Coordinates of C-alpha atoms and ligand atoms in Angstrom, one line a residue:
M1 CA -34.9 6.2 9.9
A2 CA -31.6 5.2 12.0
E3 CA -28.7 5.3 10.5
P4 CA -26.6 2.1 10.0
K5 CA -24.3 1.5 12.5
E6 CA -21.3 1.6 10.2
N7 CA -22.1 5.3 8.9
V8 CA -22.2 6.3 12.7
L9 CA -18.8 5.1 13.2
M10 CA -17.4 6.3 9.9
E11 CA -19.0 10.2 11.0
K12 CA -17.3 9.4 14.2
I13 CA -14.1 8.8 12.7
V14 CA -14.1 11.7 10.4
S15 CA -15.1 14.2 13.0
L16 CA -12.2 12.9 15.3
C17 CA -9.4 13.0 12.2
K18 CA -10.4 16.6 11.9
R19 CA -10.7 17.5 15.9
R20 CA -7.3 15.8 16.5
G21 CA -5.4 16.5 13.1
F22 CA -5.4 13.8 11.4
I23 CA -7.3 14.5 7.9
F24 CA -8.4 17.6 6.5
Q25 CA -10.7 18.5 3.6
S26 CA -8.3 20.3 1.0
S27 CA -8.8 23.7 0.5
E28 CA -11.6 23.6 3.0
I29 CA -11.6 27.4 3.7
Y30 CA -12.8 27.6 0.0
G31 CA -15.6 24.6 0.7
G32 CA -13.3 22.0 -0.3
I33 CA -12.5 20.5 -3.4
N34 CA -14.0 16.7 -4.0
G35 CA -11.7 13.7 -4.0
F36 CA -8.9 15.6 -2.2
W37 CA -7.6 15.4 1.1
D38 CA -4.7 16.8 3.3
Y39 CA -3.1 15.2 6.5
G40 CA -2.8 17.5 9.5
P41 CA -0.1 17.3 12.0
L42 CA -1.1 13.8 13.4
G43 CA -1.7 12.7 9.8
A44 CA 1.4 13.5 8.4
E45 CA 3.6 11.7 11.0
L46 CA 1.5 8.3 10.7
K47 CA 1.7 8.6 7.0
R48 CA 5.5 9.3 7.2
N49 CA 5.9 6.0 9.7
V50 CA 3.8 3.8 7.4
K51 CA 5.9 4.8 4.1
E52 CA 9.1 4.3 6.2
L53 CA 8.0 0.9 7.5
W54 CA 6.9 -0.1 4.1
W55 CA 10.2 1.0 2.4
N56 CA 12.3 -0.5 5.3
T57 CA 10.1 -4.1 4.9
M58 CA 10.1 -3.8 1.1
T59 CA 13.7 -2.7 0.3
R60 CA 16.7 -2.6 2.9
Q61 CA 15.6 -5.5 5.2
R62 CA 16.1 -7.1 1.8
D63 CA 18.9 -8.3 -0.9
D64 CA 16.8 -8.6 -3.8
V65 CA 15.0 -5.4 -3.7
V66 CA 16.3 -2.1 -4.7
G67 CA 14.4 1.5 -4.7
L68 CA 13.2 4.2 -7.3
E69 CA 12.2 7.6 -7.0
A70 CA 10.7 8.6 -10.2
T71 CA 9.0 11.9 -11.5
I72 CA 5.1 12.2 -11.5
I73 CA 5.2 13.6 -15.0
M74 CA 6.7 11.1 -17.4
H75 CA 6.9 10.8 -21.3
P76 CA 3.3 10.6 -22.7
Q77 CA 4.1 7.2 -24.9
I78 CA 4.5 5.6 -21.3
W79 CA 1.0 5.6 -20.9
K80 CA 0.3 4.7 -24.8
A81 CA 2.4 1.2 -24.0
S82 CA 1.2 0.9 -20.5
G83 CA -2.7 0.8 -22.4
H84 CA -3.7 3.8 -19.8
V85 CA -4.6 6.1 -22.8
D86 CA -6.7 4.1 -24.4
T87 CA -8.1 1.7 -21.6
F88 CA -8.0 3.5 -18.4
S89 CA -11.3 4.8 -17.6
D90 CA -14.7 4.4 -15.9
P91 CA -18.2 3.7 -17.7
M92 CA -19.6 7.4 -16.9
I93 CA -23.5 8.4 -16.9
D94 CA -25.5 11.6 -16.1
C95 CA -28.4 12.0 -14.3
K96 CA -30.7 14.4 -16.9
T97 CA -32.9 14.9 -13.5
C98 CA -30.7 15.5 -10.9
K99 CA -27.9 16.4 -13.1
G100 CA -25.8 14.4 -11.3
R101 CA -22.8 12.3 -12.6
F102 CA -21.7 9.0 -11.8
R103 CA -20.1 5.9 -12.9
A104 CA -22.4 3.4 -14.2
D105 CA -21.4 0.7 -12.2
Q106 CA -22.0 2.5 -8.8
T107 CA -25.6 4.4 -9.2
N108 CA -27.6 3.0 -6.1
E109 CA -25.4 5.3 -3.7
I110 CA -23.6 8.3 -3.9
P111 CA -21.4 10.5 -1.1
C112 CA -23.4 13.0 0.3
P113 CA -22.7 16.6 -0.6
Q114 CA -22.7 17.8 2.8
K115 CA -21.0 14.9 4.8
P116 CA -18.8 13.0 2.1
S117 CA -18.5 10.2 4.5
K118 CA -22.1 9.4 4.2
M119 CA -23.6 7.5 1.4
V120 CA -26.9 8.9 0.2
S121 CA -29.2 7.1 -2.2
E122 CA -29.0 8.7 -5.9
C123 CA -32.5 10.5 -7.1
H124 CA -34.3 7.9 -9.7
G125 CA -34.1 10.8 -12.9
E126 CA -33.6 9.6 -16.4
K127 CA -29.9 8.9 -17.1
T128 CA -27.7 9.1 -20.2
A129 CA -26.2 6.3 -21.9
P130 CA -22.8 5.0 -20.6
R131 CA -19.3 6.9 -22.0
A132 CA -15.6 5.7 -21.3
F133 CA -14.2 8.6 -19.1
N134 CA -10.7 8.3 -18.6
L135 CA -9.0 9.1 -15.2
M136 CA -5.9 10.3 -16.2
F137 CA -5.4 13.9 -15.7
Q138 CA -4.0 15.6 -18.3
T139 CA -1.6 18.7 -18.4
Y140 CA 0.7 20.3 -21.0
V141 CA 4.7 20.3 -21.0
G142 CA 6.2 23.9 -21.6
P143 CA 4.5 27.0 -22.8
V144 CA 2.5 25.7 -26.0
R145 CA -0.9 24.1 -25.4
D146 CA -1.2 21.3 -28.3
E147 CA -1.7 18.2 -28.9
S148 CA 1.9 17.6 -29.1
A149 CA 2.6 19.3 -25.1
I150 CA 0.0 16.7 -23.4
A151 CA 1.6 14.9 -20.8
Y152 CA -0.6 13.1 -17.8
L153 CA -0.2 13.2 -14.1
R154 CA 0.9 9.5 -13.5
P155 CA -2.2 7.4 -12.2
E156 CA 0.1 4.9 -10.5
T157 CA 3.7 4.4 -10.0
A158 CA 4.7 1.3 -11.4
Q159 CA 5.0 2.0 -15.0
A160 CA 8.2 4.4 -13.9
I161 CA 9.7 1.1 -12.7
F162 CA 9.2 -0.7 -15.9
A163 CA 10.5 2.2 -17.9
Q164 CA 13.5 2.6 -16.0
F165 CA 14.4 -1.5 -15.6
K166 CA 17.1 -1.7 -17.4
N167 CA 19.1 1.1 -15.7
V168 CA 18.3 -0.4 -12.4
L169 CA 19.5 -3.7 -13.7
E170 CA 22.7 -1.9 -15.0
T171 CA 23.7 0.2 -11.9
S172 CA 22.2 -1.8 -8.8
R173 CA 24.3 -5.5 -9.8
Q174 CA 20.8 -7.0 -9.3
K175 CA 19.8 -10.1 -11.1
V176 CA 16.6 -11.5 -11.7
P177 CA 14.6 -12.8 -9.8
F178 CA 15.2 -8.9 -8.0
G179 CA 12.3 -6.2 -7.2
I180 CA 12.1 -2.6 -7.7
A181 CA 9.9 -0.2 -5.2
Q182 CA 8.8 3.1 -5.3
T183 CA 6.7 5.2 -3.4
G184 CA 4.8 8.3 -4.5
K185 CA 2.0 10.2 -5.4
A186 CA -0.3 9.0 -8.1
F187 CA -3.3 10.7 -9.5
R188 CA -7.0 9.3 -10.9
N189 CA -10.1 11.9 -11.7
E190 CA -12.2 9.3 -10.2
V191 CA -15.7 9.9 -11.5
T192 CA -17.3 9.9 -7.7
P193 CA -14.8 9.7 -5.0
R194 CA -16.1 8.3 -2.3
N195 CA -15.7 6.9 1.4
Y196 CA -13.8 9.6 2.6
T197 CA -10.1 9.0 1.4
F198 CA -11.1 5.5 0.3
R199 CA -11.4 6.7 -3.1
S200 CA -9.4 10.0 -3.7
R201 CA -8.4 11.8 -6.8
E202 CA -5.0 12.4 -5.5
F203 CA -3.4 9.5 -3.4
E204 CA -0.2 7.7 -2.6
Q205 CA 1.1 4.5 -3.8
M206 CA 4.0 2.2 -2.4
E207 CA 4.3 -0.3 -5.0
L208 CA 6.7 -3.4 -5.9
E209 CA 7.8 -5.0 -9.1
F210 CA 9.2 -8.1 -8.4
F211 CA 10.7 -9.2 -11.8
I212 CA 11.1 -13.4 -12.2
K213 CA 12.3 -15.7 -14.7
P214 CA 9.4 -17.3 -16.9
D215 CA 8.8 -20.6 -16.1
E216 CA 10.2 -22.0 -19.2
V217 CA 13.4 -20.6 -18.1
V218 CA 12.9 -22.0 -14.2
E219 CA 12.1 -25.5 -15.8
A220 CA 15.3 -25.3 -18.1
I221 CA 17.7 -24.4 -15.4
C222 CA 16.1 -26.2 -12.7
G223 CA 14.8 -29.5 -14.4
K224 CA 10.9 -28.7 -12.7
V225 CA 8.8 -25.6 -11.6
A226 CA 8.0 -26.4 -8.3
T227 CA 4.3 -26.4 -7.6
T228 CA 2.5 -24.0 -4.8
A229 CA 1.9 -27.0 -2.3
E230 CA 5.5 -28.0 -3.0
A231 CA 6.5 -24.2 -2.2
I232 CA 4.8 -24.1 0.6
T233 CA 5.6 -25.3 4.2
G234 CA 2.4 -24.2 6.3
N235 CA -1.0 -24.9 5.7
I236 CA -2.9 -22.2 3.6
E237 CA -5.8 -23.6 2.2
H238 CA -6.0 -23.2 -1.7
P239 CA -8.6 -20.7 -2.6
T240 CA -11.2 -21.5 -5.2
S241 CA -14.3 -23.1 -4.1
N242 CA -16.5 -21.0 -2.0
A243 CA -18.8 -18.6 -4.3
E244 CA -17.7 -15.2 -3.9
H245 CA -13.9 -16.4 -4.5
R246 CA -12.8 -15.1 -0.7
T247 CA -10.9 -17.5 1.3
G248 CA -11.9 -16.0 4.2
N249 CA -8.9 -14.9 7.1
P250 CA -5.5 -15.9 5.4
Q251 CA -3.7 -18.3 7.3
P252 CA -0.1 -18.0 8.6
S253 CA 2.6 -20.0 6.5
T254 CA 6.7 -20.0 6.0
L255 CA 7.6 -19.5 2.4
N256 CA 11.5 -19.2 1.6
P257 CA 12.4 -18.2 -2.0
Q258 CA 14.0 -20.9 -3.8
P259 CA 15.4 -20.8 -7.3
N260 CA 13.0 -23.5 -8.6
W261 CA 10.1 -21.4 -8.1
G262 CA 7.5 -20.1 -11.0
W263 CA 5.0 -17.5 -10.8
E264 CA 2.8 -19.6 -9.0
A265 CA 4.9 -19.7 -6.2
W266 CA 6.3 -16.3 -6.3
H267 CA 2.7 -14.8 -6.3
K268 CA 1.9 -16.9 -3.3
Y269 CA 5.0 -15.7 -1.7
W270 CA 4.4 -12.0 -1.8
V271 CA 0.5 -12.4 -0.2
E272 CA 1.9 -13.9 2.3
E273 CA 4.6 -11.2 2.4
R274 CA 2.2 -8.5 2.3
I275 CA 0.1 -10.3 5.0
K276 CA 2.7 -10.1 7.5
F277 CA 3.4 -6.8 7.1
Y278 CA -0.1 -5.3 7.8
E279 CA 0.0 -8.1 10.8
G280 CA 3.5 -6.0 12.1
I281 CA 1.8 -3.0 12.0
G282 CA -1.2 -3.7 13.7
L283 CA -3.8 -4.8 11.5
P284 CA -4.9 -8.5 12.6
R285 CA -5.7 -10.8 10.2
T286 CA -9.4 -11.5 11.2
T287 CA -9.6 -7.9 9.9
L288 CA -8.4 -8.9 6.3
E289 CA -9.6 -11.3 3.3
E290 CA -8.2 -12.4 0.4
Y291 CA -10.0 -12.0 -2.6
W292 CA -8.8 -14.2 -5.7
Q293 CA -10.0 -13.0 -8.7
K294 CA -11.9 -14.9 -11.1
P295 CA -10.2 -16.0 -14.2
E296 CA -12.9 -13.7 -16.2
E297 CA -12.1 -10.8 -13.9
L298 CA -8.4 -10.9 -14.7
A299 CA -6.8 -8.5 -17.1
H300 CA -6.0 -10.5 -20.4
Y301 CA -2.3 -10.4 -19.6
A302 CA -2.6 -11.6 -15.8
R303 CA -2.2 -15.2 -14.7
A304 CA -3.6 -14.2 -11.4
C305 CA -4.6 -11.5 -9.1
V306 CA -5.3 -11.3 -5.3
D307 CA -6.7 -8.5 -3.8
I308 CA -6.1 -7.8 0.0
L309 CA -9.3 -6.6 1.2
F310 CA -9.9 -4.8 4.6
K311 CA -13.1 -4.7 6.5
F312 CA -14.2 -1.1 6.3
P313 CA -17.0 0.5 8.2
F314 CA -18.4 0.9 5.0
G315 CA -17.5 -2.7 3.8
T316 CA -14.9 -5.0 2.9
Q317 CA -12.8 -3.4 0.3
E318 CA -9.7 -3.5 -1.3
L319 CA -6.5 -2.1 0.2
E320 CA -4.2 -3.9 -2.0
G321 CA -3.7 -5.9 -5.3
I322 CA -1.1 -8.5 -5.7
A323 CA -1.4 -9.3 -9.2
A324 CA 1.6 -11.8 -11.4
R325 CA 1.0 -9.6 -14.7
S326 CA 3.5 -12.2 -17.0
D327 CA 5.8 -10.2 -19.3
F328 CA 3.3 -7.7 -20.4
D329 CA 4.3 -4.6 -19.0
L330 CA 8.3 -4.9 -20.3
S331 CA 7.1 -6.2 -23.6
Q332 CA 4.7 -3.2 -23.7
H333 CA 7.7 -0.7 -23.5
E334 CA 10.1 -2.8 -25.7
R335 CA 7.7 -2.5 -28.4
F336 CA 6.8 1.1 -28.1
S337 CA 10.3 2.1 -27.4
G338 CA 12.4 0.0 -29.5
K339 CA 14.5 -0.8 -26.7
P340 CA 15.4 -4.1 -25.6
M341 CA 13.6 -5.1 -22.4
G342 CA 15.1 -8.7 -22.2
V343 CA 17.9 -9.9 -19.6
F344 CA 21.0 -12.3 -20.3
D345 CA 21.3 -15.4 -18.0
E346 CA 24.2 -17.1 -17.9
E347 CA 22.8 -20.0 -16.1
L348 CA 20.0 -20.2 -18.5
R349 CA 22.6 -20.4 -21.6
T350 CA 24.7 -23.0 -20.1
A351 CA 21.8 -25.0 -19.1
W352 CA 20.0 -25.4 -22.4
V353 CA 22.9 -26.8 -24.0
K354 CA 22.5 -29.6 -21.8
L355 CA 18.9 -30.5 -22.6
P356 CA 17.5 -33.0 -23.9
K357 CA 16.4 -31.9 -27.4
E358 CA 12.8 -33.2 -26.6
K359 CA 12.9 -31.2 -24.0
S360 CA 14.3 -28.1 -25.1
D361 CA 12.2 -28.3 -28.1
E362 CA 8.9 -28.2 -25.5
L363 CA 10.1 -25.6 -23.5
W364 CA 10.7 -23.5 -26.8
R365 CA 7.6 -24.1 -28.1
R366 CA 5.5 -23.1 -24.7
Y367 CA 7.6 -19.9 -24.9
Y368 CA 7.1 -19.1 -28.7
E369 CA 3.1 -19.8 -28.0
N370 CA 2.9 -17.3 -24.8
R371 CA 5.1 -14.8 -26.9
K372 CA 3.0 -15.1 -29.5
K373 CA -0.4 -14.9 -28.0
Y374 CA 0.4 -12.2 -26.1
L375 CA 1.5 -10.0 -29.5
V376 CA -1.6 -11.4 -31.6
K377 CA -3.4 -10.1 -28.7
M378 CA -2.0 -6.5 -28.8
G379 CA -2.9 -6.6 -32.7
V380 CA 0.4 -7.5 -34.5
A381 CA -0.2 -9.4 -37.4
E382 CA -0.5 -13.1 -37.6
E383 CA 2.4 -13.7 -39.8
Q384 CA 4.7 -11.0 -37.9
A385 CA 3.7 -12.1 -34.4
S386 CA 4.6 -15.8 -35.6
K387 CA 8.1 -14.4 -36.8
D388 CA 8.7 -12.0 -33.6
A389 CA 7.7 -15.3 -31.1
T390 CA 10.4 -17.4 -33.1
E391 CA 12.8 -14.8 -32.8
D392 CA 12.1 -14.3 -28.9
A393 CA 12.2 -18.3 -28.5
N394 CA 15.5 -18.8 -30.3
G395 CA 16.7 -16.2 -27.6
L396 CA 16.6 -18.9 -24.6
A397 CA 19.2 -20.8 -26.2
K398 CA 21.3 -17.8 -25.8
G399 CA 20.1 -17.0 -22.2
Q400 CA 17.9 -14.4 -23.2
Y401 CA 14.7 -13.6 -22.1
I402 CA 11.8 -10.8 -20.9
P403 CA 11.4 -11.3 -17.2
H404 CA 7.8 -11.9 -15.7
V405 CA 6.7 -9.5 -12.9
I406 CA 4.7 -10.2 -9.6
E407 CA 3.4 -6.4 -8.5
P408 CA 2.3 -6.0 -4.8
S409 CA 0.6 -2.7 -4.9
A410 CA -1.0 -0.6 -1.8
G411 CA -2.6 2.1 -1.5
V412 CA -1.3 4.5 1.4
D413 CA -4.3 6.6 2.2
R414 CA -6.7 3.1 2.4
L415 CA -4.1 2.1 4.6
I416 CA -4.1 5.1 6.9
L417 CA -7.9 4.7 7.0
A418 CA -7.8 1.1 7.9
L419 CA -5.2 1.7 10.8
I420 CA -7.5 4.4 12.2
T421 CA -10.3 2.6 11.6
N422 CA -8.8 -0.8 13.4
A423 CA -7.3 1.2 16.1
Y424 CA -10.4 3.4 17.2
S425 CA -12.2 2.3 20.7
E426 CA -13.9 4.1 22.9
V427 CA -14.1 3.5 27.0
T428 CA -16.9 4.7 29.0
G429 CA -15.6 6.1 32.9
T430 CA -15.7 8.8 35.0
D431 CA -14.0 12.5 34.5
D432 CA -12.4 14.2 37.3
K433 CA -15.6 15.2 38.7
S434 CA -17.1 11.8 38.7
R435 CA -19.3 12.3 36.0
S436 CA -19.9 9.8 33.1
E437 CA -17.9 10.2 30.1
T438 CA -17.2 8.3 26.9
R439 CA -13.5 8.9 25.7
V440 CA -11.7 7.5 22.6
I441 CA -8.5 5.8 22.4
L442 CA -6.9 5.0 19.4
K443 CA -4.9 1.7 19.6
F444 CA -2.4 2.2 17.2
H445 CA 0.7 -0.5 16.9
P446 CA 3.8 1.6 18.4
R447 CA 5.2 1.1 15.5
V448 CA 2.8 3.2 13.2
A449 CA 1.9 5.6 16.2
P450 CA 2.4 9.0 15.8
V451 CA 3.9 10.0 18.7
K452 CA 5.8 7.6 20.5
A453 CA 5.6 9.0 24.0
G454 CA 4.1 12.0 26.2
V455 CA 6.6 13.5 28.0
M456 CA 5.1 15.3 31.2
P457 CA 5.8 16.9 34.2
L458 CA 3.5 16.3 37.5
L459 CA 3.1 19.9 37.6
K460 CA 4.2 22.8 35.8
N461 CA 4.8 25.2 38.2
K462 CA 7.6 23.3 39.5
P463 CA 10.5 24.5 37.8
E464 CA 12.5 21.4 38.8
L465 CA 10.1 18.8 37.7
V466 CA 9.8 21.0 34.4
K467 CA 14.0 20.9 33.8
K468 CA 13.7 17.3 34.5
A469 CA 11.1 16.8 32.2
L470 CA 12.7 18.6 29.6
E471 CA 15.6 16.6 29.6
V472 CA 14.1 13.4 29.0
R473 CA 12.2 15.1 26.0
D474 CA 15.7 15.9 24.7
R475 CA 17.0 12.5 25.4
L476 CA 14.3 10.7 23.6
R477 CA 13.9 13.5 20.8
P478 CA 16.5 12.6 18.5
W479 CA 15.3 9.4 18.2
M480 CA 11.4 9.3 17.7
N481 CA 8.6 11.9 17.9
V482 CA 7.7 12.6 21.4
F483 CA 5.5 15.4 22.5
Y484 CA 5.6 17.2 26.0
D485 CA 2.9 18.3 27.6
D486 CA 2.4 20.5 30.5
A487 CA -1.1 21.8 30.5
G488 CA -4.1 20.3 32.7
S489 CA -4.3 17.9 35.1
I490 CA -2.6 14.3 34.7
G491 CA -5.6 12.8 33.7
R492 CA -6.5 15.3 31.1
R493 CA -3.2 14.7 29.4
Y494 CA -3.2 11.1 29.4
A495 CA -6.8 11.1 27.9
R496 CA -5.2 13.5 24.9
Q497 CA -2.4 11.3 24.2
D498 CA -5.2 8.3 24.1
E499 CA -7.0 10.4 21.7
A500 CA -4.1 10.4 19.4
G501 CA -2.9 6.8 19.5
T502 CA 0.2 7.6 22.0
P503 CA 1.5 4.5 23.1
F504 CA 3.3 5.5 26.0
C505 CA 3.4 8.5 28.6
M506 CA 6.4 9.3 30.4
T507 CA 5.6 11.4 33.8
I508 CA 8.2 13.0 35.8
D509 CA 7.1 13.4 40.1
F510 CA 8.8 14.2 42.6
D511 CA 10.2 10.4 42.8
T512 CA 12.3 11.4 39.9
L513 CA 13.7 14.2 41.7
G514 CA 14.9 12.0 44.9
E515 CA 11.6 12.4 46.7
K516 CA 12.0 8.5 47.5
P517 CA 15.6 8.4 47.2
E518 CA 15.3 4.5 45.8
L519 CA 13.1 6.1 42.9
K520 CA 15.5 9.0 42.0
D521 CA 15.9 9.5 38.2
T522 CA 13.3 7.1 37.0
V523 CA 10.1 7.9 35.4
T524 CA 6.4 6.4 35.3
V525 CA 5.7 5.0 32.2
R526 CA 2.0 4.6 31.5
F527 CA 0.3 2.5 29.1
R528 CA -2.1 3.5 26.8
D529 CA -4.5 0.4 26.3
D530 CA -5.0 -0.5 29.7
G531 CA -3.6 2.6 31.8
R532 CA -0.9 0.4 33.7
Q533 CA 1.7 2.0 35.3
E534 CA 5.5 1.0 35.7
R535 CA 8.7 2.6 36.8
L536 CA 11.3 2.9 34.3
P537 CA 14.9 4.5 35.0
I538 CA 15.6 7.4 32.7
G539 CA 18.9 5.9 31.5
E540 CA 16.6 2.7 30.2
L541 CA 14.1 4.5 28.3
L542 CA 15.3 5.2 25.1
G543 CA 16.4 1.4 24.7
W544 CA 13.1 0.1 26.2
L545 CA 11.2 2.4 24.0
Q546 CA 13.2 1.5 20.9
A547 CA 12.7 -1.9 21.5
R548 CA 9.0 -1.2 21.3
I549 CA 8.4 1.0 18.3
R550 CA 10.8 -1.1 16.0
Ligands
LIG1 P1 -9.9 0.0 -7.3 O1 -10.4 -1.2 -7.8 O2 -10.8 0.2 -5.8 O3 -10.3 1.4 -7.7 P2 -7.6 -0.7 -8.6 O4 -7.8 -2.2 -8.5 O5 -8.1 0.4 -9.7 O6 -8.7 0.2 -7.2 P3 -5.3 -0.2 -8.3 O7 -5.0 0.2 -9.9 O8 -4.8 -1.9 -8.3 O9 -6.5 -0.7 -7.7 O10 -4.1 0.1 -7.7 C1 -3.4 -0.1 -6.4 C2 -3.8 0.4 -5.2 O11 -4.0 1.7 -4.9 C3 -5.1 0.1 -4.5 O12 -5.0 -1.4 -4.1 C4 -5.5 1.1 -3.7 O13 -4.9 1.0 -2.3 C5 -4.7 2.3 -4.2 N1 -5.8 3.0 -4.9 C6 -6.3 2.8 -6.3 N2 -7.2 3.9 -6.4 C7 -7.3 4.5 -5.6 C8 -8.1 5.9 -5.4 N3 -8.7 6.8 -6.0 N4 -8.2 6.4 -4.0 C9 -6.9 5.9 -3.1 N5 -6.5 4.8 -3.3 C10 -6.3 4.4 -4.1

């Protein structure tokens, strides 16, 4: 039976990634290790670019977000407080016939043992009952391997942000609303790693925790919380109606943060910001979808969660999740650590005393109810929960509250795979000897392209050309990743760069040396996507390239 087209595409991508040094199987010489992948020379550059663009967009270009770089192994209580020790598990089943081990919710297909990018049907043998399998990798800290030394490799980067919330707040001179961003490795012992790097056991995340005032606080200060419609100037359809809960391709909008925004407007804002980010690095809106989780799919503490999906060859799947997580995380760490996680807000204190009694009573009641609901859900006895919630709500009058959070959480590796998939294109033409050939072009956005410019002397046996080309390379090299290539015909060299996704190639020829005096010290710039060529003065190259890769 013919393989589905999308599998053929995945196989071509996997083979290209290996051939050109984007992605290798980890420990390949020993037969590999399932769910672990290495990035080769081009992949490492691509990944670096993606993380740097995320970091720049999310922190350096904003006044209201700062960064954090925390450890991978943290105090095990962090994972108790976050719920990961007790609930971060997948249902696992074993097949009594083929001895395979699967996720109970994904039993119809498994990755082919020979070609992990390919899915094959699983055998129909008798299965065991599902058992919860915790996805955290365990290790021991120190020389003694007992219960007290157990620690975990972090399954997400987010929790460190909550644990360091107070330190960052006190040292960064930020005030709510503000965010803390972090990128780094995360580890999940996935039952069935699948779809190439899409579901790996070691991967990287780029996460932002954006802390906001609870709606009751916004209302006390501003009189009213803006509805999403009021906050939006643009034309986003509100998602809900269609059966699959997908909005289709997201529509553009403009949102400028305002003091009267509650969690809904902030949530919508971050969904839009993140989609704009993807567009800015070359993933068109048409390749993305928003999936608004249905109420029954939401975690109990979450107010809303939107998955940004990408149309991968193996299906439309999650690239990033953007969740409105209420004050759950900080509250949990406050209870487990015994350290206060609340903030003091002078504006709230001043506003509160001016509120009509009816209004302050109403806001007090709503805050109290939310706090109590959370405490009871976490197992605090009714009476104690009422007492604690009363104390929390009394804090409002003193300007105190626990911030809520919006969490855009993206995976680096899934984004790399999306970028490669999106960039992949084939052209059929003729080679040097007029034979038909199909060539691959990776049409990366110049911002993410691993190599920004190829620099080539027309001929490698002409020292003047080589010298000039090396001069051009050295002029550009401090500013960007360039690749010098003098091997083979110029057509072959262009083709090699096309396959690596290099957006521009600079060729140094006899005109550069002054054969035509009016072209002295100019080079030919060749564009990857359409083969177009332009002549540019060497002195202008750096500025010209920088304008295109920033
Ligand atoms: P999924 O439902 O696909 O397992 P998730 O909802 O558990 O993902 P989150 O916990 O929200 O994922 O993690 C945030 C992001 O981290 C995901 O959107 C994804 O990009 C990335 N991610 C999560 N698990 C993996 C994994 N096993 N391999 C690669 N990336 C991952």
